[in-house]
Coordinates of C-alpha atoms and ligand atoms in Angstrom, one line a residue:
M1 CA 22.5 26.3 -5.4
T2 CA 25.9 28.1 -5.1
D3 CA 26.2 28.5 -1.4
I4 CA 26.8 24.9 -0.6
A5 CA 30.0 23.1 -1.6
A6 CA 29.7 20.5 -4.3
E7 CA 31.4 18.0 -2.0
T8 CA 28.5 18.4 0.4
Y9 CA 26.1 17.3 -2.3
R10 CA 28.2 14.4 -3.3
A11 CA 28.6 13.1 0.3
K12 CA 24.8 13.1 0.8
N13 CA 22.4 10.4 0.0
Y14 CA 19.6 11.5 -2.3
D15 CA 16.3 9.7 -2.8
V16 CA 15.2 10.8 -6.2
F17 CA 17.3 11.6 -9.3
V18 CA 15.6 14.1 -11.6
S19 CA 16.6 13.8 -15.3
Y20 CA 15.7 16.7 -17.5
K21 CA 16.8 19.0 -20.2
R22 CA 18.1 22.5 -19.1
E23 CA 15.3 24.1 -21.2
D24 CA 12.8 22.3 -18.9
D25 CA 14.2 23.9 -15.8
A26 CA 10.9 25.4 -14.8
P27 CA 8.9 22.1 -14.6
R28 CA 12.0 20.6 -13.0
A29 CA 11.8 23.3 -10.2
V30 CA 8.1 22.6 -9.7
L31 CA 8.8 18.9 -9.3
V32 CA 11.8 19.3 -7.0
A33 CA 9.7 21.7 -4.8
A34 CA 7.0 19.1 -4.5
L35 CA 9.5 16.3 -3.7
E36 CA 11.2 18.5 -1.0
R37 CA 7.8 19.3 0.6
E38 CA 7.3 15.5 1.0
G39 CA 10.6 15.1 2.7
F40 CA 12.5 13.7 -0.3
E41 CA 16.0 14.8 -1.1
P42 CA 16.1 15.1 -4.9
W43 CA 19.3 15.3 -6.9
W44 CA 19.6 17.1 -10.3
D45 CA 22.6 18.2 -12.3
A46 CA 22.9 21.5 -10.6
K47 CA 24.4 19.5 -7.7
L48 CA 27.2 18.1 -9.9
G49 CA 30.6 18.4 -8.4
H50 CA 34.0 18.7 -10.2
G51 CA 35.4 15.9 -12.2
D52 CA 34.0 13.2 -14.5
F53 CA 30.3 14.2 -14.7
R54 CA 29.2 11.0 -16.5
H55 CA 30.6 9.0 -13.7
Q56 CA 28.8 11.2 -11.1
L57 CA 25.5 10.9 -13.0
R58 CA 25.8 7.1 -13.1
D59 CA 26.8 7.0 -9.4
Q60 CA 23.8 9.1 -8.4
I61 CA 21.4 7.0 -10.5
N62 CA 22.7 3.9 -8.8
R63 CA 22.4 5.4 -5.3
C64 CA 18.9 7.0 -5.7
D65 CA 15.7 5.0 -5.2
V66 CA 13.9 6.3 -8.3
V67 CA 14.8 8.3 -11.4
I68 CA 12.1 10.7 -12.5
A69 CA 12.8 11.7 -16.1
L70 CA 11.1 14.7 -17.8
W71 CA 10.5 13.8 -21.4
S72 CA 9.6 16.7 -23.7
Q73 CA 10.0 18.3 -27.1
N74 CA 13.3 19.7 -25.8
A75 CA 14.5 16.3 -24.8
H76 CA 13.4 14.8 -28.1
A77 CA 15.2 17.5 -30.1
K78 CA 18.6 16.7 -28.4
P79 CA 17.9 13.3 -26.8
D80 CA 21.5 12.5 -25.7
E81 CA 21.6 13.0 -21.9
V82 CA 18.0 12.4 -20.8
K83 CA 17.7 9.4 -23.0
M84 CA 20.9 8.0 -21.7
E85 CA 19.9 8.5 -18.1
M86 CA 16.5 7.0 -18.9
A87 CA 18.2 3.9 -20.4
H88 CA 20.4 3.5 -17.3
A89 CA 17.5 3.9 -14.9
F90 CA 15.4 1.5 -17.0
G91 CA 18.2 -1.1 -16.7
V92 CA 18.3 -0.9 -12.9
E93 CA 14.4 -0.8 -12.7
K94 CA 14.2 2.7 -11.3
L95 CA 12.7 4.7 -14.2
L96 CA 9.6 6.8 -13.6
P97 CA 9.1 8.8 -16.9
L98 CA 6.9 11.9 -17.2
K99 CA 5.8 13.6 -20.3
L100 CA 5.7 17.4 -20.4
D101 CA 4.1 17.6 -23.8
S102 CA 3.2 15.4 -26.8
A103 CA 6.8 14.8 -27.9
P104 CA 7.2 11.3 -29.5
I105 CA 8.2 8.6 -27.1
P106 CA 11.5 6.8 -28.0
A107 CA 10.8 3.4 -29.4
Q108 CA 12.8 1.6 -26.7
F109 CA 10.5 3.1 -24.0
A110 CA 7.2 2.6 -26.0
K111 CA 5.9 0.2 -23.4
E112 CA 6.6 2.4 -20.4
N113 CA 3.8 4.4 -18.8
F114 CA 4.8 8.1 -19.1
L115 CA 2.8 10.0 -16.5
P116 CA 1.4 13.4 -17.6
F117 CA 3.1 16.4 -16.1
D118 CA 1.8 18.9 -18.7
G119 CA -0.1 20.8 -16.0
W120 CA 3.1 21.9 -14.2
A121 CA 2.5 25.6 -14.9
D122 CA -1.0 25.6 -13.5
E123 CA -1.2 25.3 -9.7
K124 CA -4.5 23.4 -9.8
R125 CA -3.6 20.9 -12.4
A126 CA -0.1 20.5 -11.1
G127 CA -1.4 19.5 -7.7
G128 CA -3.4 16.5 -9.1
Q129 CA -0.6 15.3 -11.4
L130 CA 2.1 15.6 -8.7
A131 CA 0.0 13.6 -6.3
H132 CA -0.1 10.8 -8.8
I133 CA 3.6 11.1 -9.6
L134 CA 4.6 11.0 -5.9
A135 CA 2.4 8.0 -5.3
E136 CA 4.0 6.2 -8.2
A137 CA 7.5 7.1 -7.0
R138 CA 6.7 5.6 -3.6
K139 CA 5.4 2.5 -5.3
L140 CA 8.8 2.2 -7.1
G141 CA 10.5 2.4 -3.7
A142 CA 11.3 6.0 -3.2
M143 CA 11.7 6.6 0.6
P144 CA 12.6 9.9 2.0
K145 CA 16.0 9.3 3.7
G146 CA 16.4 12.8 5.1
T147 CA 14.4 14.3 7.9
P148 CA 10.9 14.6 6.5
A149 CA 9.8 18.2 6.2
P150 CA 7.0 19.0 8.6
P151 CA 3.7 18.0 7.0
I152 CA 2.1 20.9 5.2
P153 CA -0.9 22.0 7.3
P154 CA -4.0 21.7 5.2
T155 CA -4.3 25.0 3.5
I156 CA -8.0 24.3 2.7
P157 CA -11.0 23.6 4.9
V158 CA -11.5 19.9 5.3
E159 CA -14.6 18.1 6.7
F160 CA -15.0 14.3 6.4
G161 CA -18.0 13.9 8.7
D162 CA -18.5 10.2 9.5
I163 CA -16.8 8.9 6.4
P164 CA -14.5 6.0 7.5
G165 CA -10.8 6.7 7.3
A166 CA -8.7 5.3 4.5
P167 CA -6.8 2.1 5.1
D168 CA -3.1 2.6 6.1
K169 CA -2.3 1.6 2.6
L170 CA -4.7 1.4 -0.3
I171 CA -4.0 -1.8 -2.2
G172 CA -4.5 -1.9 -6.0
R173 CA -7.3 0.4 -7.4
D174 CA -4.7 2.0 -9.8
A175 CA -7.3 2.3 -12.6
E176 CA -9.9 3.8 -10.3
L177 CA -7.4 6.3 -8.7
A178 CA -6.3 7.3 -12.2
M179 CA -10.0 7.8 -13.2
L180 CA -10.6 10.0 -10.1
R181 CA -7.4 12.0 -10.8
D182 CA -8.4 12.6 -14.4
A183 CA -11.9 13.5 -13.3
W184 CA -10.5 16.0 -10.9
A185 CA -7.9 17.4 -13.2
G186 CA -10.2 17.3 -16.3
R187 CA -11.0 20.4 -18.3
A188 CA -13.8 21.0 -20.8
P189 CA -14.7 19.2 -23.0
K190 CA -13.5 16.4 -20.8
K191 CA -14.6 17.9 -17.6
V192 CA -16.3 15.5 -15.3
N193 CA -18.7 16.8 -12.7
A194 CA -19.8 13.7 -10.8
V195 CA -18.4 10.2 -10.2
V196 CA -20.6 7.4 -8.7
L197 CA -18.7 4.4 -7.2
H198 CA -21.2 1.6 -6.7
A199 CA -20.7 -1.9 -5.5
L200 CA -21.9 -4.3 -2.9
G201 CA -21.2 -3.5 0.8
G202 CA -17.5 -4.0 1.8
A203 CA -16.2 -3.8 -1.8
G204 CA -14.0 -0.9 -0.9
K205 CA -15.9 2.2 -2.1
S206 CA -15.3 4.4 1.0
A207 CA -11.7 3.3 1.2
L208 CA -11.0 4.3 -2.3
M209 CA -12.8 7.6 -2.0
R210 CA -11.0 8.6 1.2
A211 CA -7.6 7.5 -0.2
F212 CA -8.2 9.8 -3.2
A213 CA -9.1 12.7 -0.9
N214 CA -6.1 12.1 1.3
E215 CA -3.9 12.1 -1.8
L216 CA -5.2 15.6 -2.7
L217 CA -4.6 16.7 0.8
A218 CA -1.1 15.5 0.7
A219 CA -0.6 17.6 -2.3
G220 CA -1.8 20.7 -0.4
G221 CA -5.3 20.3 -1.6
G222 CA -4.5 19.6 -5.3
G223 CA -6.3 22.8 -6.3
A224 CA -9.4 22.2 -4.3
S225 CA -10.9 25.2 -2.4
R226 CA -12.2 22.7 0.2
I227 CA -12.9 19.1 0.7
Y228 CA -16.3 18.4 2.2
G229 CA -17.7 15.0 3.1
W230 CA -20.7 13.4 4.6
S231 CA -21.7 9.8 5.2
A232 CA -25.3 8.8 5.2
Y233 CA -24.4 5.2 6.0
S234 CA -23.5 5.4 9.7
Q235 CA -26.7 7.3 10.4
G236 CA -29.0 5.2 8.4
S237 CA -27.8 1.7 9.1
G238 CA -29.5 1.3 12.5
E239 CA -33.2 0.6 12.9
Q240 CA -33.7 3.6 15.1
K241 CA -31.6 6.0 13.1
R242 CA -32.8 7.5 9.8
A243 CA -30.3 9.0 7.4
D244 CA -31.1 12.6 7.3
A245 CA -30.0 14.3 4.2
D246 CA -32.0 17.4 5.0
S247 CA -30.0 18.1 8.2
F248 CA -26.8 17.6 6.2
I249 CA -27.9 20.1 3.6
S250 CA -29.0 22.6 6.2
K251 CA -25.6 22.3 8.0
A252 CA -23.7 22.5 4.7
L253 CA -25.6 25.6 3.7
G254 CA -24.2 27.3 6.8
D255 CA -20.7 25.9 6.2
F256 CA -20.7 27.2 2.7
G257 CA -21.7 30.7 3.8
W258 CA -25.5 30.9 3.5
A259 CA -26.6 33.9 5.5
G260 CA -30.1 34.4 6.8
A261 CA -33.1 32.1 7.0
L262 CA -33.0 28.9 5.0
P263 CA -35.3 28.3 2.1
K264 CA -38.5 26.6 3.3
D265 CA -38.7 23.8 0.7
P266 CA -36.1 21.0 0.9
V267 CA -35.7 21.0 -2.9
E268 CA -35.0 24.7 -2.7
R269 CA -32.4 24.0 0.0
G270 CA -30.7 21.4 -2.2
R271 CA -30.6 23.9 -5.1
A272 CA -29.3 26.7 -2.9
L273 CA -26.5 24.5 -1.6
A274 CA -25.6 23.4 -5.2
K275 CA -25.3 27.1 -6.1
L276 CA -22.9 27.9 -3.3
I277 CA -20.8 24.8 -4.1
Q278 CA -20.7 25.8 -7.8
K279 CA -19.0 29.1 -6.8
E280 CA -15.9 27.2 -5.6
R281 CA -13.8 24.2 -6.7
V282 CA -15.0 21.7 -4.1
L283 CA -14.3 18.0 -3.8
L284 CA -17.7 16.9 -2.3
L285 CA -17.8 13.4 -0.9
L286 CA -21.2 11.8 -0.3
D287 CA -20.7 8.4 1.2
G288 CA -23.0 5.4 1.7
L289 CA -26.1 6.9 0.1
E290 CA -28.1 3.6 -0.3
P291 CA -30.2 4.2 2.8
L292 CA -31.5 7.3 1.1
Q293 CA -32.4 5.5 -2.1
D294 CA -35.4 3.3 -2.8
A295 CA -34.7 -0.4 -3.4
P296 CA -33.5 -0.9 -7.0
N297 CA -36.6 -2.9 -7.8
L298 CA -38.8 -0.1 -6.5
N299 CA -38.9 3.2 -8.4
R300 CA -35.6 2.1 -10.0
G301 CA -33.8 3.1 -6.8
H302 CA -34.3 6.9 -7.0
F303 CA -33.4 9.1 -4.1
K304 CA -36.2 9.2 -1.5
D305 CA -34.9 12.6 -0.5
K306 CA -35.8 15.2 -3.0
G307 CA -33.4 17.9 -1.7
L308 CA -30.4 15.5 -2.1
A309 CA -31.6 14.5 -5.5
E310 CA -31.7 18.2 -6.5
L311 CA -28.2 18.9 -5.1
V312 CA -26.7 15.9 -6.9
K313 CA -28.4 16.6 -10.2
K314 CA -27.5 20.3 -10.2
L315 CA -23.9 19.5 -9.5
A316 CA -23.8 16.9 -12.2
G317 CA -25.0 19.6 -14.6
H318 CA -22.4 22.2 -13.6
N319 CA -19.5 21.8 -11.2
P320 CA -16.1 23.6 -11.2
G321 CA -15.1 20.8 -8.7
L322 CA -16.2 17.2 -8.4
V323 CA -18.8 15.3 -6.4
V324 CA -18.0 11.6 -5.7
L325 CA -20.8 9.5 -4.5
T326 CA -20.6 6.0 -3.0
T327 CA -23.6 3.7 -2.8
R328 CA -24.4 0.0 -2.9
Q329 CA -26.7 0.5 -5.9
E330 CA -26.8 2.6 -9.1
V331 CA -27.9 6.2 -9.1
P332 CA -30.5 6.5 -11.8
E333 CA -30.7 10.3 -11.4
L334 CA -27.1 10.6 -12.8
Q335 CA -27.7 8.4 -15.8
G336 CA -28.2 10.4 -19.0
F337 CA -25.9 13.2 -18.2
G338 CA -23.4 11.9 -20.8
A339 CA -19.6 12.2 -20.3
V340 CA -19.8 14.7 -17.4
T341 CA -20.8 11.9 -15.0
I342 CA -19.1 8.6 -14.5
N343 CA -21.0 5.6 -13.2
H344 CA -18.4 3.1 -12.1
E345 CA -19.1 -0.3 -10.6
L346 CA -16.2 -1.1 -8.4
D347 CA -14.8 -4.6 -9.1
Q348 CA -13.8 -7.0 -6.4
L349 CA -10.0 -7.1 -5.7
S350 CA -7.9 -9.2 -8.0
D351 CA -6.3 -12.3 -6.5
H352 CA -3.0 -10.6 -6.7
D353 CA -4.1 -7.4 -5.0
G354 CA -6.1 -9.3 -2.4
A355 CA -2.9 -11.3 -1.6
D356 CA -1.0 -8.0 -1.2
L357 CA -3.8 -6.8 1.2
L358 CA -3.3 -10.0 3.3
V359 CA 0.4 -9.4 3.4
E360 CA -0.2 -5.8 4.4
L361 CA -2.4 -7.0 7.2
G362 CA 0.4 -9.2 8.5
V363 CA -0.3 -12.6 6.8
H364 CA 2.5 -14.7 5.4
G365 CA 2.6 -17.8 3.2
R366 CA 3.1 -18.9 -0.3
Q367 CA 1.8 -16.5 -2.9
R368 CA -0.3 -19.3 -4.4
E369 CA -2.0 -20.0 -1.1
L370 CA -2.6 -16.3 -0.4
E371 CA -4.1 -15.8 -3.8
A372 CA -6.3 -19.0 -3.4
A373 CA -7.7 -17.6 -0.2
V374 CA -8.6 -14.3 -1.9
H375 CA -10.1 -16.2 -4.8
E376 CA -12.4 -18.2 -2.5
L377 CA -13.6 -14.9 -1.1
Q378 CA -14.1 -13.6 -4.6
G379 CA -11.8 -10.7 -3.8
H380 CA -14.4 -9.1 -1.4
A381 CA -12.2 -6.4 0.3
L382 CA -14.0 -6.5 3.7
S383 CA -13.9 -10.3 3.8
V384 CA -10.2 -10.3 2.9
T385 CA -9.6 -7.6 5.6
L386 CA -11.5 -9.7 8.2
L387 CA -9.7 -12.9 7.2
G388 CA -6.3 -11.1 7.2
T389 CA -6.9 -9.4 10.6
Y390 CA -8.1 -12.7 12.1
L391 CA -5.1 -14.7 10.8
A392 CA -2.7 -12.0 11.9
E393 CA -4.2 -11.6 15.4
V394 CA -5.1 -15.2 16.2
C395 CA -3.0 -17.5 14.0
G396 CA 0.4 -15.8 14.0
G397 CA -0.3 -14.6 10.4
D398 CA -0.1 -18.1 8.9
I399 CA -2.2 -18.4 5.8
R400 CA -2.4 -22.2 6.3
H401 CA -4.9 -21.6 9.1
K402 CA -7.3 -19.9 6.8
D403 CA -9.8 -22.8 6.9
Q404 CA -10.5 -22.0 10.6
F405 CA -12.5 -19.2 9.2
D406 CA -14.9 -20.5 6.7
F407 CA -15.5 -17.4 4.5
A408 CA -16.1 -19.4 1.3
H409 CA -19.7 -19.9 2.2
I410 CA -20.3 -16.3 2.8
V411 CA -20.3 -15.0 -0.8
L412 CA -23.0 -15.9 -3.3
S413 CA -21.9 -18.9 -5.5
P414 CA -22.1 -18.4 -9.3
E415 CA -25.1 -20.8 -9.3
E416 CA -26.9 -18.7 -6.7
E417 CA -26.2 -15.6 -8.8
S418 CA -27.4 -17.2 -12.0
E419 CA -30.7 -18.1 -10.2
L420 CA -31.2 -14.5 -9.4
L421 CA -30.6 -13.4 -13.0
T422 CA -34.3 -13.1 -13.7
D423 CA -34.1 -9.9 -11.6
K424 CA -30.6 -8.6 -11.8
T425 CA -31.4 -5.6 -9.7
I426 CA -31.7 -7.6 -6.5
V427 CA -28.3 -9.4 -6.9
P428 CA -26.3 -6.8 -5.0
A429 CA -28.8 -6.7 -2.1
K430 CA -28.9 -10.5 -1.9
R431 CA -25.1 -10.6 -2.0
A432 CA -24.9 -8.1 0.8
A433 CA -27.5 -9.9 2.9
K434 CA -25.7 -13.2 2.5
V435 CA -22.4 -11.7 3.4
M436 CA -23.8 -10.1 6.6
R437 CA -25.6 -13.3 7.6
G438 CA -22.4 -15.2 7.0
Y439 CA -20.3 -13.0 9.2
L440 CA -22.8 -13.3 12.0
A441 CA -22.8 -17.1 11.8
Q442 CA -19.0 -17.2 11.6
F443 CA -18.5 -14.9 14.6
E444 CA -21.0 -16.8 16.7
K445 CA -19.2 -20.0 15.9
L446 CA -15.9 -18.5 16.7
A447 CA -17.3 -17.2 20.0
Q448 CA -18.7 -20.6 20.9
D449 CA -15.5 -22.5 19.9
G450 CA -13.4 -19.9 21.8
G451 CA -15.7 -20.3 24.8
R452 CA -15.5 -24.1 24.7
S453 CA -11.7 -24.1 24.3
G454 CA -11.5 -21.5 27.1
R455 CA -13.6 -23.8 29.4
S456 CA -11.6 -26.9 28.6
S457 CA -8.3 -25.3 29.3
T458 CA -9.3 -24.3 32.8
Ligands
ATP501 N1 -8.1 -1.3 -1.8 C1 -8.0 -1.6 -0.5 N2 -6.9 -1.6 0.2 C2 -6.8 -1.9 1.5 N3 -7.9 -2.1 2.2 C3 -9.1 -2.0 1.6 C4 -9.2 -1.7 0.2 N4 -10.5 -1.7 -0.1 C5 -11.2 -1.9 1.0 N5 -10.4 -2.1 2.1 C6 -10.8 -2.4 3.4 O1 -11.9 -3.2 3.4 C7 -12.9 -2.8 4.3 C8 -14.2 -2.5 3.5 O2 -14.0 -1.4 2.7 P1 -15.0 -0.1 2.6 O3 -15.5 0.2 4.0 O4 -14.4 0.9 1.8 O5 -16.2 -0.8 1.8 P2 -17.5 -0.1 1.2 O6 -17.6 -0.6 -0.2 O7 -17.5 1.3 1.4 O8 -18.6 -0.8 2.0 P3 -20.1 -0.3 2.5 O9 -21.0 -0.3 1.4 O10 -20.4 -1.2 3.6 O11 -19.9 1.1 3.0 C9 -12.4 -1.7 5.0 O12 -11.8 -2.1 6.2 C10 -11.3 -1.1 4.1 O13 -10.3 -0.4 4.8
MG502 MG1 -18.6 2.5 2.6

């Protein structure tokens, strides 16, 4: 950093202030490189000019969007500058603290969430951790002011098949993203091989899965050798179309380098694909698997397709990467594997997150009213998305018009749910069926109302 005059640095606007101890220059450099790749202009003390350095530090902290502080044994041993900068940043609500090791956290920051950055020296682990750090920095308001660097072309092969794209902005789901990041970054004995996200239709399973994959891609792949996805849902949802896991497995065998004739037996094909995948560190995404499963009250909802069952079970047993499955019901095949598989039921959106989603979709109104609308919809992401889109497109975004679209009767009431408690396994299917019937009725009503008002105005 000696070829540019210090004045040039001072005159510029930087986005992110990096606070660190000189002994931690190596992780500082890894962080700065990642920030620069994303178009940020980070500032650290090598860019100090002449004159009162404390004044310059304060000035830079005030001007940056976010202060990322690297806390470590080194910082703990001589806590003066880093701790002082952290206190300043905390005071102006810009602090994003990271921990490089297990150094004790100063008492005044005990309630702060120190994000792990102990994997900085390992390209694979650093990728996952940096993706999380950059996402949090953005949440805190970090916005690249400079010309963004050209996006890094995906350095890894990527195939998403028919999996729906992620929403422009994934709202909430912090805990689930953290779970997926940990599962991806995890090492033995905490290594996770498979994550099942199950919930009723429209809860946001595919959105979460795609947003996580996109996050890895934004970090240059996050250590994945490839991201490979397939959706059974779009093919299996129509009467005429049957989800065909066997065709997927045969195609994937080719994509993963199988040479020669395919094994004759579907189970053998599933096993062969698992073996090829196990040679790499793959993020495998299997979306919308419920058409390939028996109903939950029939054969406990096992996969009908034996090849797919074999693939999934083999990967759950051993997987240098991770397989993420989404389905509207549980996956009994993956129960009993212990900590290497996570079976996670995705909650509905909280009232607060649902209100944020409405705002993101272009709805405005009092927070209380936004949250009440989400509450009525029981936080069902698809319903909130439809309501938000409708209000934004048709009603100028005004939440006070929400009653034009009567979603409240779409979701199962607590009374209806408790009536179904004798057979819990059918609750998700009943919920989904009611939601779908409700949408049809609502859209038909809207079409008729629209038609009537259209006729009366002519
Ligand atoms: N956290 C979220 N933030 C923003 N939008 C979301 C979120 N979760 C879901 N959505 C939106 O809600 C809709 C339904 O989500 P999604 O398709 O992911 O549901 P799903 O659980 O996969 O449903 P299905 O079982 O029918 O496949 C989509 O339009 C999606 O973009
Ligand atoms: Mg889906």
